[in-house]
XYZ file of C-alpha atoms in Angstrom:
507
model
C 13.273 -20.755 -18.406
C 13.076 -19.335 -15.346
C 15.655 -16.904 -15.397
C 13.442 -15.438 -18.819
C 9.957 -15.509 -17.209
C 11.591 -13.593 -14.160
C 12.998 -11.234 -16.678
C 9.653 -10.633 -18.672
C 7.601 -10.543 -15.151
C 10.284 -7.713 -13.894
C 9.017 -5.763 -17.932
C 5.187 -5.908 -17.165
C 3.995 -2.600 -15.520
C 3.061 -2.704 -11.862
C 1.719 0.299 -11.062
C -2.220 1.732 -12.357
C -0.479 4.870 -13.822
C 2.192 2.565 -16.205
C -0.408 -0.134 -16.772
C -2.743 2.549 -17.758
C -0.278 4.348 -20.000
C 1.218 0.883 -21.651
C -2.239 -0.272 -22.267
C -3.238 3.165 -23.712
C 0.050 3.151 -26.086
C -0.813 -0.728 -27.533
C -4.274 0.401 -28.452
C -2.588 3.229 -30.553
C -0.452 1.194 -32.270
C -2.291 -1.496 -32.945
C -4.658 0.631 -34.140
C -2.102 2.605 -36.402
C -0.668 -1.434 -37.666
C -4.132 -1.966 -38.976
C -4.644 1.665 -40.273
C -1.483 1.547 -41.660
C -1.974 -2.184 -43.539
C -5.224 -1.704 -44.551
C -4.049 1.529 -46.545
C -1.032 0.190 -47.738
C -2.734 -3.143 -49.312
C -6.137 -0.541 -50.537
C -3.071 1.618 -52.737
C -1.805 -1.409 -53.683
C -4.504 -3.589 -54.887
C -5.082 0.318 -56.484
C -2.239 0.187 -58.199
C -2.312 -3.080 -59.548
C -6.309 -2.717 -60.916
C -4.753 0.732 -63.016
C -1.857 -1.702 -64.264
C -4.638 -4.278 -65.639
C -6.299 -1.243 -66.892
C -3.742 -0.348 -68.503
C -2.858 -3.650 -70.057
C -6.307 -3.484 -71.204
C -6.912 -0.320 -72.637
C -2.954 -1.252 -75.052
C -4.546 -4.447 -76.802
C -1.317 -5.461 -76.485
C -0.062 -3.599 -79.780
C 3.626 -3.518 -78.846
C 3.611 -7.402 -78.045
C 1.185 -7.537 -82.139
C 4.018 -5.736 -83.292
C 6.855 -8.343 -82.706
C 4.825 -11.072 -84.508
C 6.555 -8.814 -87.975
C 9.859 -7.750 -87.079
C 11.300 -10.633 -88.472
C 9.309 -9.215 -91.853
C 11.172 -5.910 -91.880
C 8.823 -4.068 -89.547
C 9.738 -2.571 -86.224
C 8.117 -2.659 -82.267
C 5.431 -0.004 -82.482
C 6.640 1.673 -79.107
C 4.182 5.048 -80.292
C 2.261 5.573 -77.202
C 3.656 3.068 -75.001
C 4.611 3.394 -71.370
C 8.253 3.416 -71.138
C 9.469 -0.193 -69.701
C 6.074 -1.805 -71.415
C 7.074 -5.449 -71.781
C 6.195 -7.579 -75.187
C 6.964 -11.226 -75.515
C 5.646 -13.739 -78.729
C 5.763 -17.408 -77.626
C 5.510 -20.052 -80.180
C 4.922 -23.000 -79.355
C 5.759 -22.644 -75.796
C 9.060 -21.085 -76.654
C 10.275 -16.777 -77.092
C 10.819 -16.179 -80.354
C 10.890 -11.918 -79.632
C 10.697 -9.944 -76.761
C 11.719 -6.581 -76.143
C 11.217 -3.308 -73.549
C 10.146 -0.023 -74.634
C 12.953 1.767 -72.828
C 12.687 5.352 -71.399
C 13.275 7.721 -75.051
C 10.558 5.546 -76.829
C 13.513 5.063 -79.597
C 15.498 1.955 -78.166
C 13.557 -1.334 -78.018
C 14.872 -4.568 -76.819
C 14.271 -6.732 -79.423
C 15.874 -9.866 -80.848
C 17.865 -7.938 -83.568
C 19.645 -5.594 -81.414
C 21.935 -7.957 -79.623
C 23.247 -4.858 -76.883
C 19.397 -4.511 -75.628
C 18.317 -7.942 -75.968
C 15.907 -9.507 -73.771
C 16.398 -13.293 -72.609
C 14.816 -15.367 -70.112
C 16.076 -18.274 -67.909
C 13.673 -21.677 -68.888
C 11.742 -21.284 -65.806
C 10.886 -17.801 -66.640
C 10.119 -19.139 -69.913
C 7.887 -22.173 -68.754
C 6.109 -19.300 -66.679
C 4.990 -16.970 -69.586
C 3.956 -20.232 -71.281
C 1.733 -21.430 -68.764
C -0.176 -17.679 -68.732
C -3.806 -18.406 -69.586
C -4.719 -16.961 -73.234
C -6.737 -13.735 -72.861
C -6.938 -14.280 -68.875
C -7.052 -12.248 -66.255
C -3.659 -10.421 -66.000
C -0.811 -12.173 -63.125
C 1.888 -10.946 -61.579
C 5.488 -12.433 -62.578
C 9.239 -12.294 -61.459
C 11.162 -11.968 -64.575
C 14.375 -11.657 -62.572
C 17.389 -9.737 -63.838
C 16.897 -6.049 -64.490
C 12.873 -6.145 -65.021
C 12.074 -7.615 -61.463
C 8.058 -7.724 -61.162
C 5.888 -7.294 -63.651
C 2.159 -7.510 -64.206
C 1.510 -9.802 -67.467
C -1.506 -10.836 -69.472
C -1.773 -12.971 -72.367
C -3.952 -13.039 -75.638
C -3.835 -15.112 -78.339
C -1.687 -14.073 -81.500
C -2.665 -13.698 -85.178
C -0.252 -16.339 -86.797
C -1.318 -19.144 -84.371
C 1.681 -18.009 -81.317
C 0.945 -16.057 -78.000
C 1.650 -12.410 -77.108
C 2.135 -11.488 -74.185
C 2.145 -7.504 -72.660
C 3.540 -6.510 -69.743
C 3.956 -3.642 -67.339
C 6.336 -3.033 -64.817
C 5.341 -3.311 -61.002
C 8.429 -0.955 -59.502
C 6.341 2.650 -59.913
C 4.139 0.669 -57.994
C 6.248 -1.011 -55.471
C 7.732 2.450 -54.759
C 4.929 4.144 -54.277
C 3.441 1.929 -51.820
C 7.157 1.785 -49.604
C 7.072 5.564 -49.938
C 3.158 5.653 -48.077
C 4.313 2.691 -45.965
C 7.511 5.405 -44.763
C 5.547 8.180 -44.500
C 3.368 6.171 -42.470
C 5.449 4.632 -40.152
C 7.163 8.482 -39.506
C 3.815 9.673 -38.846
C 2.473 6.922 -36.354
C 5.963 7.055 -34.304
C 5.620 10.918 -34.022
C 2.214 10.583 -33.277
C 2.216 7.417 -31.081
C 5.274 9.611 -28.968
C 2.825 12.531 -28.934
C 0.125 10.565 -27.473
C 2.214 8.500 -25.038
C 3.395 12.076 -23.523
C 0.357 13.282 -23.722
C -1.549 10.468 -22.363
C 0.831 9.930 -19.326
C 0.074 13.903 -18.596
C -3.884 12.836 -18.402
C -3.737 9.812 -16.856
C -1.468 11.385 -13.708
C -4.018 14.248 -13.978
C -6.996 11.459 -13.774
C -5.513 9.832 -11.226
C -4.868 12.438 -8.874
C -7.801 11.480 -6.728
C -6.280 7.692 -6.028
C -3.270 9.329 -5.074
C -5.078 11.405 -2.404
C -6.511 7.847 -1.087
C -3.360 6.075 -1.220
C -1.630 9.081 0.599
C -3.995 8.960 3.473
C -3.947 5.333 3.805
C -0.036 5.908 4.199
C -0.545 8.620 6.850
C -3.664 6.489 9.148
C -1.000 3.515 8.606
C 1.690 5.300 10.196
C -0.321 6.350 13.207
C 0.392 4.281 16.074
C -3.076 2.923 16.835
C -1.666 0.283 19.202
C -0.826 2.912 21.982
C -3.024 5.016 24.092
C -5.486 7.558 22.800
C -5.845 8.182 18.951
C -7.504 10.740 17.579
C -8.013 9.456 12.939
C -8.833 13.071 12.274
C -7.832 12.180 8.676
C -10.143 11.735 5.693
C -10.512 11.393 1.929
C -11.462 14.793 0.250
C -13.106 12.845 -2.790
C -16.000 11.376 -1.456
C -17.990 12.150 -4.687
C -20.744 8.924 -5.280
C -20.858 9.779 -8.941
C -17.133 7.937 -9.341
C -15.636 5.346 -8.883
C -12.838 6.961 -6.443
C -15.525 9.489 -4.908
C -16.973 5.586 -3.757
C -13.904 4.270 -2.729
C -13.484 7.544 -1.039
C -16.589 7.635 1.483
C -16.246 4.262 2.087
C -12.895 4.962 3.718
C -14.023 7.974 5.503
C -17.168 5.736 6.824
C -14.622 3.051 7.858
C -11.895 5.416 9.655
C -15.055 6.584 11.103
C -15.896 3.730 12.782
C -12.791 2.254 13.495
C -12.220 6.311 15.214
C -15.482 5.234 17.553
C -13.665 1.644 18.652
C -10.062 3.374 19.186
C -11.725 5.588 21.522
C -14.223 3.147 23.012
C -10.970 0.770 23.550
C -9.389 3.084 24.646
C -11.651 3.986 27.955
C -11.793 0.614 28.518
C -8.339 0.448 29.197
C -7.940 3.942 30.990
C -10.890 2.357 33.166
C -8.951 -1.053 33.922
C -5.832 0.513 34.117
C -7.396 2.615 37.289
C -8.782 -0.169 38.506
C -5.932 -1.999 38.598
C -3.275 0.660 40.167
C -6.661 1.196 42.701
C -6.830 -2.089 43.483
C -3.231 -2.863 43.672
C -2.893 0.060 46.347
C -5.957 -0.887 48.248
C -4.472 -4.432 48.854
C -1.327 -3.494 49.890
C -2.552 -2.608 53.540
C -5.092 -5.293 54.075
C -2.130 -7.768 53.104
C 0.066 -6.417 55.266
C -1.965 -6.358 57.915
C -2.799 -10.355 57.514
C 1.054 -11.444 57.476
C 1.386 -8.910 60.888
C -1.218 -11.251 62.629
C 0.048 -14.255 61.629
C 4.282 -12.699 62.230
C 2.243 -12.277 65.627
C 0.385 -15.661 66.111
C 3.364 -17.415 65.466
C 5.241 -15.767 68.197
C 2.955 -16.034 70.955
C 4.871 -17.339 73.894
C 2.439 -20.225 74.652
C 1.838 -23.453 73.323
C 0.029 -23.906 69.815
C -1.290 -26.894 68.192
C 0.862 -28.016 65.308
C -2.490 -27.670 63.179
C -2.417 -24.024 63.796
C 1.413 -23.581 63.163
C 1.036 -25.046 60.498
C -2.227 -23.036 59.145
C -0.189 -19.365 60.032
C 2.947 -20.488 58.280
C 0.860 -21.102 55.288
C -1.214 -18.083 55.756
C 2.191 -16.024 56.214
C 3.497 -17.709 52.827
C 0.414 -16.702 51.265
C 0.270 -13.417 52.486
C 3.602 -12.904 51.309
C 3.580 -14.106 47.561
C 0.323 -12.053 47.537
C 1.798 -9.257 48.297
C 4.511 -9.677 46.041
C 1.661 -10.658 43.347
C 0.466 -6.738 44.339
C 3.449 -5.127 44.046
C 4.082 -6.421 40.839
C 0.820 -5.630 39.450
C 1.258 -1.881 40.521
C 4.469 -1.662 38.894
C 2.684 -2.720 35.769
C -0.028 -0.233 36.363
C 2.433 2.417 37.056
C 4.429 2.107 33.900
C 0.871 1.603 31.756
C 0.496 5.374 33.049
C 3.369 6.405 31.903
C 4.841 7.327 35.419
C 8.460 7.877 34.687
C 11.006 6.032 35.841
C 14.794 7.272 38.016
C 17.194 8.508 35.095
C 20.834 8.110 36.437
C 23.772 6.295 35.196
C 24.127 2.750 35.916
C 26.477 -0.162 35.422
C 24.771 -2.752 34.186
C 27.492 -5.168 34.893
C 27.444 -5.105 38.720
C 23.826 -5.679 38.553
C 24.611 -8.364 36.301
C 27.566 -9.838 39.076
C 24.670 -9.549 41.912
C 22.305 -11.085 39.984
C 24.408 -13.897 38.857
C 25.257 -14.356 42.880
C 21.855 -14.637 43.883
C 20.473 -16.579 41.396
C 23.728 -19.229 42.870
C 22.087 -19.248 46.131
C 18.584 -19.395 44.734
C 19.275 -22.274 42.267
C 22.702 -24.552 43.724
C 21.518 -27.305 41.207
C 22.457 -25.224 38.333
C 24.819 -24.166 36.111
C 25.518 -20.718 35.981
C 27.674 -19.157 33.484
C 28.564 -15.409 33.120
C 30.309 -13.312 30.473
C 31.151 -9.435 30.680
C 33.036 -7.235 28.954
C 36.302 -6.136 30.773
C 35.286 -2.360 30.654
C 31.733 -1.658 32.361
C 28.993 -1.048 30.755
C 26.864 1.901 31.232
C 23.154 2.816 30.434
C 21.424 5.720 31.784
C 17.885 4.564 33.463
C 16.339 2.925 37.020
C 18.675 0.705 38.571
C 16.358 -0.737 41.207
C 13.949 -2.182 37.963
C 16.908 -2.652 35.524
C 17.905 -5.411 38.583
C 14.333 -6.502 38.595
C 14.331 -7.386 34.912
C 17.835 -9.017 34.882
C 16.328 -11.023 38.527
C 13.254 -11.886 36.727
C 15.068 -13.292 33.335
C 16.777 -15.575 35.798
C 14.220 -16.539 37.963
C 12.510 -17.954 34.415
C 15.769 -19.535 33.611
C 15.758 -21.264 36.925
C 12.345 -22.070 37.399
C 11.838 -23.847 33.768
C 14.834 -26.153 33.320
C 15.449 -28.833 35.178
C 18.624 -29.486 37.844
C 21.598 -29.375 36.243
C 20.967 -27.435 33.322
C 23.674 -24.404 32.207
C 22.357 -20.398 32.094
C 24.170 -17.810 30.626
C 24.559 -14.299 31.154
C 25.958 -12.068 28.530
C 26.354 -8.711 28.064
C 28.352 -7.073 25.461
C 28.174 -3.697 22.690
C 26.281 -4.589 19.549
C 25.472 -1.773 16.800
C 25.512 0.727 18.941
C 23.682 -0.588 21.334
C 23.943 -2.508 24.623
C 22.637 -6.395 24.288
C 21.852 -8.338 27.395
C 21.151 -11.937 26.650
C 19.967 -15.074 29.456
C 20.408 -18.326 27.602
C 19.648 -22.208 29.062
C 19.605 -25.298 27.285
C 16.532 -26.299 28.606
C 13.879 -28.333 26.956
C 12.517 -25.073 25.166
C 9.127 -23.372 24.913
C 6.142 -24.559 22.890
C 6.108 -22.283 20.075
C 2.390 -21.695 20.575
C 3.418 -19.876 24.260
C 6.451 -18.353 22.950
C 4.340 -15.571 20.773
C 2.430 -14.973 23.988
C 5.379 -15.674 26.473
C 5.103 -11.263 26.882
C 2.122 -11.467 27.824
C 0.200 -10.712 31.392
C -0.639 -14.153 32.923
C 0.796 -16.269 30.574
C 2.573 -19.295 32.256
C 4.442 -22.080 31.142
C 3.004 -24.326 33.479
C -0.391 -24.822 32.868
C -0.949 -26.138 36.003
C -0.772 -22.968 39.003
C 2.208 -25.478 40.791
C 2.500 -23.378 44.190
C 6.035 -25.134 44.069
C 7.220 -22.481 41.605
C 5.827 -19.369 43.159
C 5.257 -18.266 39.565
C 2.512 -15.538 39.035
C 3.096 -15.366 35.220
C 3.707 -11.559 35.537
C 7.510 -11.833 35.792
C 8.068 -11.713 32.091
C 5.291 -8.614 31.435
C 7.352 -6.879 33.736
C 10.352 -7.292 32.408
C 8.904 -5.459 28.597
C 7.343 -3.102 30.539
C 10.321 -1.592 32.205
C 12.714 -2.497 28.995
C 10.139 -0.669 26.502
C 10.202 1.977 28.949
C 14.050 2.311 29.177
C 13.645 2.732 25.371
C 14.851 -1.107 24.498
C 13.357 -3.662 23.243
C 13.437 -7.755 24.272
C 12.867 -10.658 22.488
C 12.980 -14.323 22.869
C 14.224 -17.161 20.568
C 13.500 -20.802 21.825
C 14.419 -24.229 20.193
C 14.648 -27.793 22.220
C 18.093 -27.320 23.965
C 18.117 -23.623 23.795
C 16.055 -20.685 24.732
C 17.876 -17.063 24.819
C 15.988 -13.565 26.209
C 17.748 -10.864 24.176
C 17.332 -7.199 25.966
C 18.787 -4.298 24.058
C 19.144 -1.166 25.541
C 20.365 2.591 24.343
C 24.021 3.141 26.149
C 24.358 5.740 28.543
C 23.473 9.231 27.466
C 22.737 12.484 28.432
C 19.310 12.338 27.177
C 15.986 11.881 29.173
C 14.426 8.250 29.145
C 11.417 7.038 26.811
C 8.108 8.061 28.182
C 7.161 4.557 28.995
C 3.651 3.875 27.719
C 1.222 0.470 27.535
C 3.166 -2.771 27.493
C 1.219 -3.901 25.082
C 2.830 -1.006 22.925
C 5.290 -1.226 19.421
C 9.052 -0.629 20.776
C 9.636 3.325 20.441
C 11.914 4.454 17.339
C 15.004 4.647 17.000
């Protein structure tokens, strides 16, 4: 059952245009069906009323005339419509019958045994029940007659005559109008089907405009940096229904134009602000951890108290400038600032990495698998080390002691995949779509213990997406894997960079 209603959904017209056009062609023939039946059964019932006529206008003379030929007188077939039927019942029973033939000069009758008419006793039974000097019925008399229209009157000697005429003139002229018909709907229904699929495309040239533009605005990446929706729908015409649809679009683009742009400053302006800010705080950082580097070598004695306050300012001082440097890194690829282009081999910064993530992390496992040839990508090696540094750090800084991290890097599709795996407990799948993002921490508590600024990971699809890659994360309880894939080493020039907060660039 399934299998047939996935069959007859897959026959139903999807699209306006073949809906149109199907609907279109039913209407025509249903309307040429009832044309067609309602002239075929208006010839007919025609037909039939100039048989009873007929029947009518005889009196039956050629049936009168078998109530004698027993008597020595003959069917009187003058004027009689070749295959007229006559039939004298007596008593229920056919005593004569016979069938003016086509020369008017041989007539069935019970004398002439070669052209003799006989009936089966159901046939019989049927002429019998005829009502006398009814209205006139229609009867299959089998054999060679087939149909005939019949109509009974009452005989002179006490016995019923029946008269008869054939219903196969008729027959055939109503299959030869139901023919004709049926040639002339299917030409015309064809004409009207090519015809009408020529209008409707013509009709619907105006949606087409709309849907084309809607394809074009859809493919324009409104996600990254300025965008300029100079497109519009030419029908904008309120007297239809598309002209409607048409300037309500235009209005629309119009408006979402006005927020693109409006969005857009607002970043330009925060951007600034942030690379601004980032470089103004650089010196007034440094300068702090100099005075404390110099408080806490001052040759005299100092109060434990105060030790301890410039070690803590000195920490402070440091992770804050590390906080800075990060966040003008991020500001520098948001501006598109482009990045060293030279070839590098990703697996000794994979070997180093490894190394000091050992000395960094002793109570873990760490695990690393490399190709035997190296692998080369053309890019910045001093941030391609940051992002393969900063994949570990998270690895190390979310599972507990003891837990294994891989490192992986190997050719898939023509590409070159770089993959940190754990089997730690996982991230909440709430985080993990915002685990990209600026700020975003798995801790939700700012533990000092970690150092964690929640920028390590924003960095890390910054500088990918700007090495023309892409990264993605899949986590699970007992397994969490950061998948970077870059383009192998080329001669051509790097991606552009652009907003982290951008689609990956195509391939």
């Amino acid at each position: 059952m399934t299998t047939v209603r996935a069959r007859a959904a897959r026959l139903v017209p999807r699209t306006l245009r073949a809906r149109l056009i199907a609907g279109l062609l039913v209407l025509l023939v249903v309307t040429c069906a009832a044309v067609g039946l309602a002239t075929t059964a208006a010839l007919r019932h025609f037909l039939v009323d100039r048989l009873d006529q007929q029947l009518v206008e005889s009196g039956g003379r050629y049936a009168a005339s078998l109530e004698h030929t027993g008597h020595g007188a003959g069917p009187d077939t003058r004027a009689q419509t070749p295959g007229t039927l006559g039939v004298r019942l007596l008593d229920g029973r056919v005593t004569a019958a016979g069938v003016v033939d086509g020369d008017a000069d041989d007539v069935d009758d019970p004398g002439d045994e070669d052209d003799r008419v006989t009936f089966t006793p159901d046939r019989q039974q049927a002429l019998a029940a005829l009502p006398v000097n009814g209205p006139a019925r229609t009867l299959d008399l089998g054999g060679a007659l087939g149909h005939y229209r019949v109509r009974a009157a009452a005989g002179r000697d006490g016995d019923v005559l029946v008269s008869g005429l054939p219903m196969r003139p008729a027959e055939e002229t109503v299959e030869r109008l139901a023919t004709l018909e049926l040639t002339v709907f299917a030409i015309s229904v064809a004409a009207a089907g090519a015809a009408g699929a020529a209008f409707v495309g013509f009709s619907l040239r105006p949606l087409r405009r709309v849907v084309g533009m809607a394809e074009r605005v859809s493919a324009l990446p409104l996600a990254r940096g300025e965008v300029l929706i100079a497109e519009r729908v030419p029908d904008d015409d309120p007297r239809t229904e598309v002209g409607r649809v048409g300037a309500a679009l235009n209005r629309m683009l119009g408006h979402v134009g006005d927020a693109l742009a409006r969005r857009h400053a607002v970043e330009e302006r925060l951007r600034g602000f942030a690379a601004d800010a980032s470089h103004e705080l650089r010196t007034p950082v440094a300068a702090v951890r100099g005075h404390a580097e110099l408080a806490l070598r001052h040759p005299g004695p100092v109060p434990a108290e105060v030790r301890h306050s410039l070690e803590r300012i000195d920490a402070e001082a440091l992770r804050m400038g590390a906080i800075v440097e990060d966040l003008l890194l991020l500001a520098r690829l948001d501006a598109g600032r482009p990045l060293a282009e030279e070839e590098v081999d990703l697996t000794r910064i994979a070997l180093d990495a490894v190394a000091d993530a050992r000395a960094a992390g002793p109570d873990h496992r760490w695990r690393l698998a490399l190709p035997e040839d190296p692998v080369l990508v053309r890019g910045d090696e001093h941030r391609l080390s940051q992002v393969v540094a900063n994949l570990l750090a998270n690895a190390r800084t979310h599972t507990p002691p003891g837990s294994e991290v891989r490192l992986r890097i190997e050719r898939s599709g023509g590409q070159v995949e770089l993959s940190v795996t754990d089997d730690g407990p996982g991230i909440a799948p709430e985080l993990a779509e915002r685990v990209f993002e600026r700020f975003v921490r798995g801790d939700r508590a700012r533990s000092r213990a970690t150092g964690s600024t929640g920028l390590g990971l924003a960095i890390v699809r910054a500088v990918v997406r700007a090495h023309g890659g892409t990264v993605e994360v899949a986590s699970r309880p007992g397994c969490t894997a950061f998948t970077v894939r870059l383009p192998p080493w080329s001669p051509g020039a790097l991606y552009d960079g652009g907003d982290a907060t951008d689609p990956p660039p195509p391939r």
